[in-house]
PDB file of C-alpha atoms in Angstrom:
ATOM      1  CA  UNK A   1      32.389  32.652  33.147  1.00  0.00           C
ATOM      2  CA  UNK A   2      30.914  29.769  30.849  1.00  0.00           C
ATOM      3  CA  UNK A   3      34.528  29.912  28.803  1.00  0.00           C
ATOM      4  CA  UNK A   4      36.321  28.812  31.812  1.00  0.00           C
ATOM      5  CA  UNK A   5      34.114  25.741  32.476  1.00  0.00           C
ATOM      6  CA  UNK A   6      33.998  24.701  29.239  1.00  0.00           C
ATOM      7  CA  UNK A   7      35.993  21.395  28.037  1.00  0.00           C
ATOM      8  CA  UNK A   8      36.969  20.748  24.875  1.00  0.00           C
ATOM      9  CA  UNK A   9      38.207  17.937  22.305  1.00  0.00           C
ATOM     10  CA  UNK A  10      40.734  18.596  19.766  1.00  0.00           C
ATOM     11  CA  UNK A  11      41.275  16.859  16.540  1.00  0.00           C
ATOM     12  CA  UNK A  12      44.766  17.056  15.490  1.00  0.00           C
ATOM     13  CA  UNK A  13      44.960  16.361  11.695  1.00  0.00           C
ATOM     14  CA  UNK A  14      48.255  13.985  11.248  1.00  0.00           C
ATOM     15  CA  UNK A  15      50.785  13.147   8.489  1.00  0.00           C
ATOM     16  CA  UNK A  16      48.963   9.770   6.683  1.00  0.00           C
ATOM     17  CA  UNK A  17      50.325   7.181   9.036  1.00  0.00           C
ATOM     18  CA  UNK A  18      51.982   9.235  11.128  1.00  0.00           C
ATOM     19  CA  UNK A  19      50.540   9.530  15.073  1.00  0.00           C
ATOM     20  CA  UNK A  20      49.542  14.090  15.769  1.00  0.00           C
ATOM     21  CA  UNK A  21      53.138  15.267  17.586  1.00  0.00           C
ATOM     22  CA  UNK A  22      52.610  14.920  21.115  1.00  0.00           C
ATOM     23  CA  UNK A  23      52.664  18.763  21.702  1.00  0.00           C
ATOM     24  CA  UNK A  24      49.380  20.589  21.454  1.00  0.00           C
ATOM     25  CA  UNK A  25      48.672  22.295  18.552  1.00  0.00           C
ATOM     26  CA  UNK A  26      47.991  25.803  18.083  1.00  0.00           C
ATOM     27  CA  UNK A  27      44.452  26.187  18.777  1.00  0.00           C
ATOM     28  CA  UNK A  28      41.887  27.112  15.861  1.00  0.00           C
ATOM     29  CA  UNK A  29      40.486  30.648  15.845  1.00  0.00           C
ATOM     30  CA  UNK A  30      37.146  32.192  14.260  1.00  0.00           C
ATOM     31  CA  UNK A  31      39.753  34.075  12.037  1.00  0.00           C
ATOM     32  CA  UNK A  32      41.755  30.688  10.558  1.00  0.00           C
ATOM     33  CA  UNK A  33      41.235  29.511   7.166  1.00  0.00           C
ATOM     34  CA  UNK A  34      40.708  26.068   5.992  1.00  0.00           C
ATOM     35  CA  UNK A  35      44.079  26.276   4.310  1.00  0.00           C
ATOM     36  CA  UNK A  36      46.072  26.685   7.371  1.00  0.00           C
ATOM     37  CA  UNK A  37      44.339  23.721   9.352  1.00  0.00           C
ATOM     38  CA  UNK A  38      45.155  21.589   6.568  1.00  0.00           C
ATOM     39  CA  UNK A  39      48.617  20.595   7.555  1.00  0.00           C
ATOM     40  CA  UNK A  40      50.481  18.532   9.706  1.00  0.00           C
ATOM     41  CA  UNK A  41      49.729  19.188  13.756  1.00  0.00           C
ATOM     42  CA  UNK A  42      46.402  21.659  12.651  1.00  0.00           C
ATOM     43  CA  UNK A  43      43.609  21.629  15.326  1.00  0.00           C
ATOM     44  CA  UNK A  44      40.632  22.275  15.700  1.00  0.00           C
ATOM     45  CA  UNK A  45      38.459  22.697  19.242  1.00  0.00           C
ATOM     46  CA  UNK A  46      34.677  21.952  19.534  1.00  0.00           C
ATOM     47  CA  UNK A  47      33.739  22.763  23.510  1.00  0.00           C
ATOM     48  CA  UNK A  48      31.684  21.448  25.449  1.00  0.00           C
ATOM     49  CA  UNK A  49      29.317  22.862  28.078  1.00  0.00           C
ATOM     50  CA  UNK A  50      30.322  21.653  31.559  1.00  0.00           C
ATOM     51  CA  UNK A  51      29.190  17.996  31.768  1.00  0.00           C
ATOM     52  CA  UNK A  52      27.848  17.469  28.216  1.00  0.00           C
ATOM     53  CA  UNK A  53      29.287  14.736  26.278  1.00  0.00           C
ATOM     54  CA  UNK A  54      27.611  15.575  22.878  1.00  0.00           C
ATOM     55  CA  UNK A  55      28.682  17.700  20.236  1.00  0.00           C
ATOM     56  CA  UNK A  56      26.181  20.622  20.143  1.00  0.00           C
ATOM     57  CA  UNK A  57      26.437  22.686  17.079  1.00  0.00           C
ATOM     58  CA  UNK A  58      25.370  25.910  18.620  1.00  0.00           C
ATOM     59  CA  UNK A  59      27.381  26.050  21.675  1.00  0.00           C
ATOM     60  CA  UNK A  60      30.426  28.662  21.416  1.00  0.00           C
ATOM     61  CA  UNK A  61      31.832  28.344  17.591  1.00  0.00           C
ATOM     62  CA  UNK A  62      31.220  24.622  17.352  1.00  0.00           C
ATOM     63  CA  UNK A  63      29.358  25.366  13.910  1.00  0.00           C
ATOM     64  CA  UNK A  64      31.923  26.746  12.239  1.00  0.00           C
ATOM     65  CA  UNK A  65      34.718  24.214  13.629  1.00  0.00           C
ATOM     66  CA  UNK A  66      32.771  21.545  11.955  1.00  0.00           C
ATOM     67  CA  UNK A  67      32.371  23.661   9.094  1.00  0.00           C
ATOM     68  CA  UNK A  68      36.542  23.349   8.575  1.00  0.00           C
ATOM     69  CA  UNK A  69      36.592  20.031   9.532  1.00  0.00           C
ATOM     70  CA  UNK A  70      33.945  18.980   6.949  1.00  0.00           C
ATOM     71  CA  UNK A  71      36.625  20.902   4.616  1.00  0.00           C
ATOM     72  CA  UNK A  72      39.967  19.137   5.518  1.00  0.00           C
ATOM     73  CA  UNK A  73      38.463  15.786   6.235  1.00  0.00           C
ATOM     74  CA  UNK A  74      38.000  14.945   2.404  1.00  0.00           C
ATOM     75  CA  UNK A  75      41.762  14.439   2.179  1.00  0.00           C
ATOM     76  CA  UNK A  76      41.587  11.182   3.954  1.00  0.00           C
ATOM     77  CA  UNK A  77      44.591  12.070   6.643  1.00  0.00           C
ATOM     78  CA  UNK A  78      44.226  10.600   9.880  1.00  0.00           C
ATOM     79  CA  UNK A  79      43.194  12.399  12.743  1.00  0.00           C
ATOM     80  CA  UNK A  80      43.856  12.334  16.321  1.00  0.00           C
ATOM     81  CA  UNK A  81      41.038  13.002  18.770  1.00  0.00           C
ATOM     82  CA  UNK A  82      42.033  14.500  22.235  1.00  0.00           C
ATOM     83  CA  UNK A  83      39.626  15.004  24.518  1.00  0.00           C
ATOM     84  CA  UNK A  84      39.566  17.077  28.062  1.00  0.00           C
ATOM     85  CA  UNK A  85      37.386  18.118  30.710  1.00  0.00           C
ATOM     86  CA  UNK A  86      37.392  20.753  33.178  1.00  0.00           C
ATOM     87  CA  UNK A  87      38.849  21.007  36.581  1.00  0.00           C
ATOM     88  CA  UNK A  88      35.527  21.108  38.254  1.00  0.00           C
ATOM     89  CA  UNK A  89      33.992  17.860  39.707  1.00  0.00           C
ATOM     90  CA  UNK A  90      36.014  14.702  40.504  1.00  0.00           C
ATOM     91  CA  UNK A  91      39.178  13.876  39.064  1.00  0.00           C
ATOM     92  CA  UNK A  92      37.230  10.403  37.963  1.00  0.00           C
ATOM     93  CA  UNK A  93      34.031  11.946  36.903  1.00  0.00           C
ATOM     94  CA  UNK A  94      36.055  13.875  34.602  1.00  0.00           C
ATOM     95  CA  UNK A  95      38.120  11.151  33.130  1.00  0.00           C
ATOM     96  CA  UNK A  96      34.800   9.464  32.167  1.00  0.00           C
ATOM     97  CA  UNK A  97      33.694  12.610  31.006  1.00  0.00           C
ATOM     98  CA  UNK A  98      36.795  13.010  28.707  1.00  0.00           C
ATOM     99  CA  UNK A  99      36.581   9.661  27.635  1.00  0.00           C
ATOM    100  CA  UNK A 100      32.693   9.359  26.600  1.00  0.00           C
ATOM    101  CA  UNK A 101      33.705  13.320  24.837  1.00  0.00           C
ATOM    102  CA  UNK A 102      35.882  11.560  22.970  1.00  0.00           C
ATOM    103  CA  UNK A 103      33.780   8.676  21.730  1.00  0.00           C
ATOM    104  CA  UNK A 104      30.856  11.093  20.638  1.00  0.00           C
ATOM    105  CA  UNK A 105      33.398  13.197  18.628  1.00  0.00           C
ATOM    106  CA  UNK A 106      34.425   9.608  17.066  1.00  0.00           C
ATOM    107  CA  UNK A 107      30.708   8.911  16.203  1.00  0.00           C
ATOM    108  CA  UNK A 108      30.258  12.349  15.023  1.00  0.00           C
ATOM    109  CA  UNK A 109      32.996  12.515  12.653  1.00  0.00           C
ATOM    110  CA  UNK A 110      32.327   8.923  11.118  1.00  0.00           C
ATOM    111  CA  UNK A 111      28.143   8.938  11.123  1.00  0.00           C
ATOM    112  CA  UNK A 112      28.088  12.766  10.162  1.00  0.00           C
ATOM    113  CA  UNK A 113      30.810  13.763   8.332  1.00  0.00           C
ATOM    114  CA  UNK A 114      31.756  10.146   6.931  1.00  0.00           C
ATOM    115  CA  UNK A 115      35.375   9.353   8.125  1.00  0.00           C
ATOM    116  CA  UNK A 116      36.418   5.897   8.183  1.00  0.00           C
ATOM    117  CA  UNK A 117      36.731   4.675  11.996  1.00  0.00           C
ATOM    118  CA  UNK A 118      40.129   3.467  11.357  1.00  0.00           C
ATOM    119  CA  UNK A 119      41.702   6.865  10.534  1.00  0.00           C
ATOM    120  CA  UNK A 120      40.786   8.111  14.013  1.00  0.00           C
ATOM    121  CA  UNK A 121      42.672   8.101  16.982  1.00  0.00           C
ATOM    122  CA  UNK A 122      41.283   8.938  20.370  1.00  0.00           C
ATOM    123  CA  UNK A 123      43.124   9.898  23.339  1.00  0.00           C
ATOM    124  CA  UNK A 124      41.378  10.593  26.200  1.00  0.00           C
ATOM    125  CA  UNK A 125      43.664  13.283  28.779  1.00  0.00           C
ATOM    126  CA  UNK A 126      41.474  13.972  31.732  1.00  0.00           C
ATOM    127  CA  UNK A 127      41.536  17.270  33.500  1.00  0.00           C
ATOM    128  CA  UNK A 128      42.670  20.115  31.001  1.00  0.00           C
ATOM    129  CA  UNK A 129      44.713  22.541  33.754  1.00  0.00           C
ATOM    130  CA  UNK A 130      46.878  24.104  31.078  1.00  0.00           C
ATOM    131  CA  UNK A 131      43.349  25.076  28.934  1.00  0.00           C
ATOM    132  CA  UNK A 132      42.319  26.620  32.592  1.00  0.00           C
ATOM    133  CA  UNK A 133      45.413  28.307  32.868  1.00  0.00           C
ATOM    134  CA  UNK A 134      45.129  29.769  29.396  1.00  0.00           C
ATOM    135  CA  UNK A 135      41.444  31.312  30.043  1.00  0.00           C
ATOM    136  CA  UNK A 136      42.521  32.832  33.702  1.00  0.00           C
ATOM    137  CA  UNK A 137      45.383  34.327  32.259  1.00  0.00           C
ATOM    138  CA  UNK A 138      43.465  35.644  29.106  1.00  0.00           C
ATOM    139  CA  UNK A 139      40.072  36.159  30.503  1.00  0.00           C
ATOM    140  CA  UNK A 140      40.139  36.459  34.059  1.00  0.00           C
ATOM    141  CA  UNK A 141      40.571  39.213  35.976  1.00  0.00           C
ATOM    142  CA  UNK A 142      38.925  38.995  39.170  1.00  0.00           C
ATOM    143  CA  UNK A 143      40.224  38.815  42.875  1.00  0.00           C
ATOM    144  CA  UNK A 144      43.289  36.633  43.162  1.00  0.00           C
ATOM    145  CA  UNK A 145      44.582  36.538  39.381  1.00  0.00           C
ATOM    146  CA  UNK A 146      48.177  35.863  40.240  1.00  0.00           C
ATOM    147  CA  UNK A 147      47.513  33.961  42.672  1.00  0.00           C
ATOM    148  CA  UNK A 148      45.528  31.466  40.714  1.00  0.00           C
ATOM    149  CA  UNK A 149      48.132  31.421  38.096  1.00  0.00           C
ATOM    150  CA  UNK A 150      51.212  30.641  39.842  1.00  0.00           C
ATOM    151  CA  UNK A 151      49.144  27.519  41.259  1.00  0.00           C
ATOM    152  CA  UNK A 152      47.781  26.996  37.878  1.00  0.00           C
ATOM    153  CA  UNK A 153      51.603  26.655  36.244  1.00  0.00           C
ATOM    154  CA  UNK A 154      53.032  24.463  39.035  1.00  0.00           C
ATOM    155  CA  UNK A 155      54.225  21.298  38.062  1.00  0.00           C
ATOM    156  CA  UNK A 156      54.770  20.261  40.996  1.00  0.00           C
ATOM    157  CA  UNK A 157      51.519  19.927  42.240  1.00  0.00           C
ATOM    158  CA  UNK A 158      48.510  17.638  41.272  1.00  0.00           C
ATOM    159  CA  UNK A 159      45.306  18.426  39.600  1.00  0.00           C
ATOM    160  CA  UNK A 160      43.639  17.944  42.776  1.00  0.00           C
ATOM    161  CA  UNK A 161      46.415  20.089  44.968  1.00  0.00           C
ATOM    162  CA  UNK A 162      45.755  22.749  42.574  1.00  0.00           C
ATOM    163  CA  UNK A 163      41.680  22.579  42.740  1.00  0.00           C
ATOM    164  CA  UNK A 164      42.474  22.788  46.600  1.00  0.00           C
ATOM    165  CA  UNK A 165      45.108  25.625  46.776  1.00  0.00           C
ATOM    166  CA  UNK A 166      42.726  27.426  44.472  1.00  0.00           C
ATOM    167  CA  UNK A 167      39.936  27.220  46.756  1.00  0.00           C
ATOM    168  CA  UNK A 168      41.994  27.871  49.750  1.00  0.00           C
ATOM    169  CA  UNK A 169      42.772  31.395  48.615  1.00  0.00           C
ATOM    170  CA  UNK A 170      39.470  32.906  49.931  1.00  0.00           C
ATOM    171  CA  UNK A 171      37.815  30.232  50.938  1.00  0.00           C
ATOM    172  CA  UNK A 172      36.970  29.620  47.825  1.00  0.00           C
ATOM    173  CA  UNK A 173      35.198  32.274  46.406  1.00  0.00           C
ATOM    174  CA  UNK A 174      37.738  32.411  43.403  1.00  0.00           C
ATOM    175  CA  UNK A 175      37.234  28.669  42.684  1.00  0.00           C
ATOM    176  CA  UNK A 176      33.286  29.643  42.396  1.00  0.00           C
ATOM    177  CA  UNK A 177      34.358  32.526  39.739  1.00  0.00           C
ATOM    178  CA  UNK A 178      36.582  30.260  38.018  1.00  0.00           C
TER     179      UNK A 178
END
């Protein structure tokens, strides 16, 4: 499925001064109106197709998440960019992937939608195994489905232990599906 390889970077709209909470924040739906992104903590996804770096308008709902930011922008808080990538590739491909994701968002939201460079903070956090865990356990349900979760939600173990426990299960036939 192209919703479980796809990466995405948040912007987290913040208190003025004040750095986004370090929790995520609830995740922006097709049915969420501008007024209820405009507060503290909001967010708001665009995805990105597995190893793209640029914003693309017409990939998954990435038109109408710039349509709300292009809303709440105008009242000059500051926003926090986090960016993520998914599991698949190399633990350092995708923390340059993450971190050039995050850049182009920067760009985007200061040359396109005109926010001043210094009311953006990026933060660039790698590998986003919680956002996989969230799409297996609401979209996936193929061969292995608890299996894949209860590696998905240990702590314990490492992005990488968890890409290879994953593709251990059937010799990685689930991984592929994933």
């Amino acid at each position: 499925s192209s919703a479980l390889r796809s990466a995405k970077v948040t912007v987290i709209l913040s208190d003025d001064g004040k750095k986004a909470a370090e929790e995520p924040a609830p995740k922006a739906t097709l049915e969420v109106k501008v007024e209820q992104v405009q507060s503290s903590g909001s967010s708001i996804d665009i995805l990105f197709p597995a190893g793209i770096r640029y914003v693309r308008l017409e990939y998954a709902d990435n038109s109408f998440a710039i349509d709300l930011l292009k809303a709440v922008v105008k009242d000059n808080k500051p926003l926090t960019i986090r960016s993520y990538s998914s599991p698949e590739g190399s633990p350092t491909a995708n923390a340059t992937l993450a971190k050039n994701r995050a850049e182009c968002m920067r760009q985007y939201l200061v040359a396109e939608l005109g926010v001043p460079a210094d009311r953006i903070t990026v933060e660039s956090c790698g590998e986003d195994w919680a956002g996989l865990a969230g799409e297996v356990e609401k979209n996936y349900n193929g061969a292995n489905r608890d299996e894949v979760l209860k590696v998905l939600s240990d702590e314990a173990l490492s992005g990488p232990q968890k890409k290879a426990a994953v593709r251990a299960l059937d010799g990685g036939a689930t991984w592929q599906q994933l």
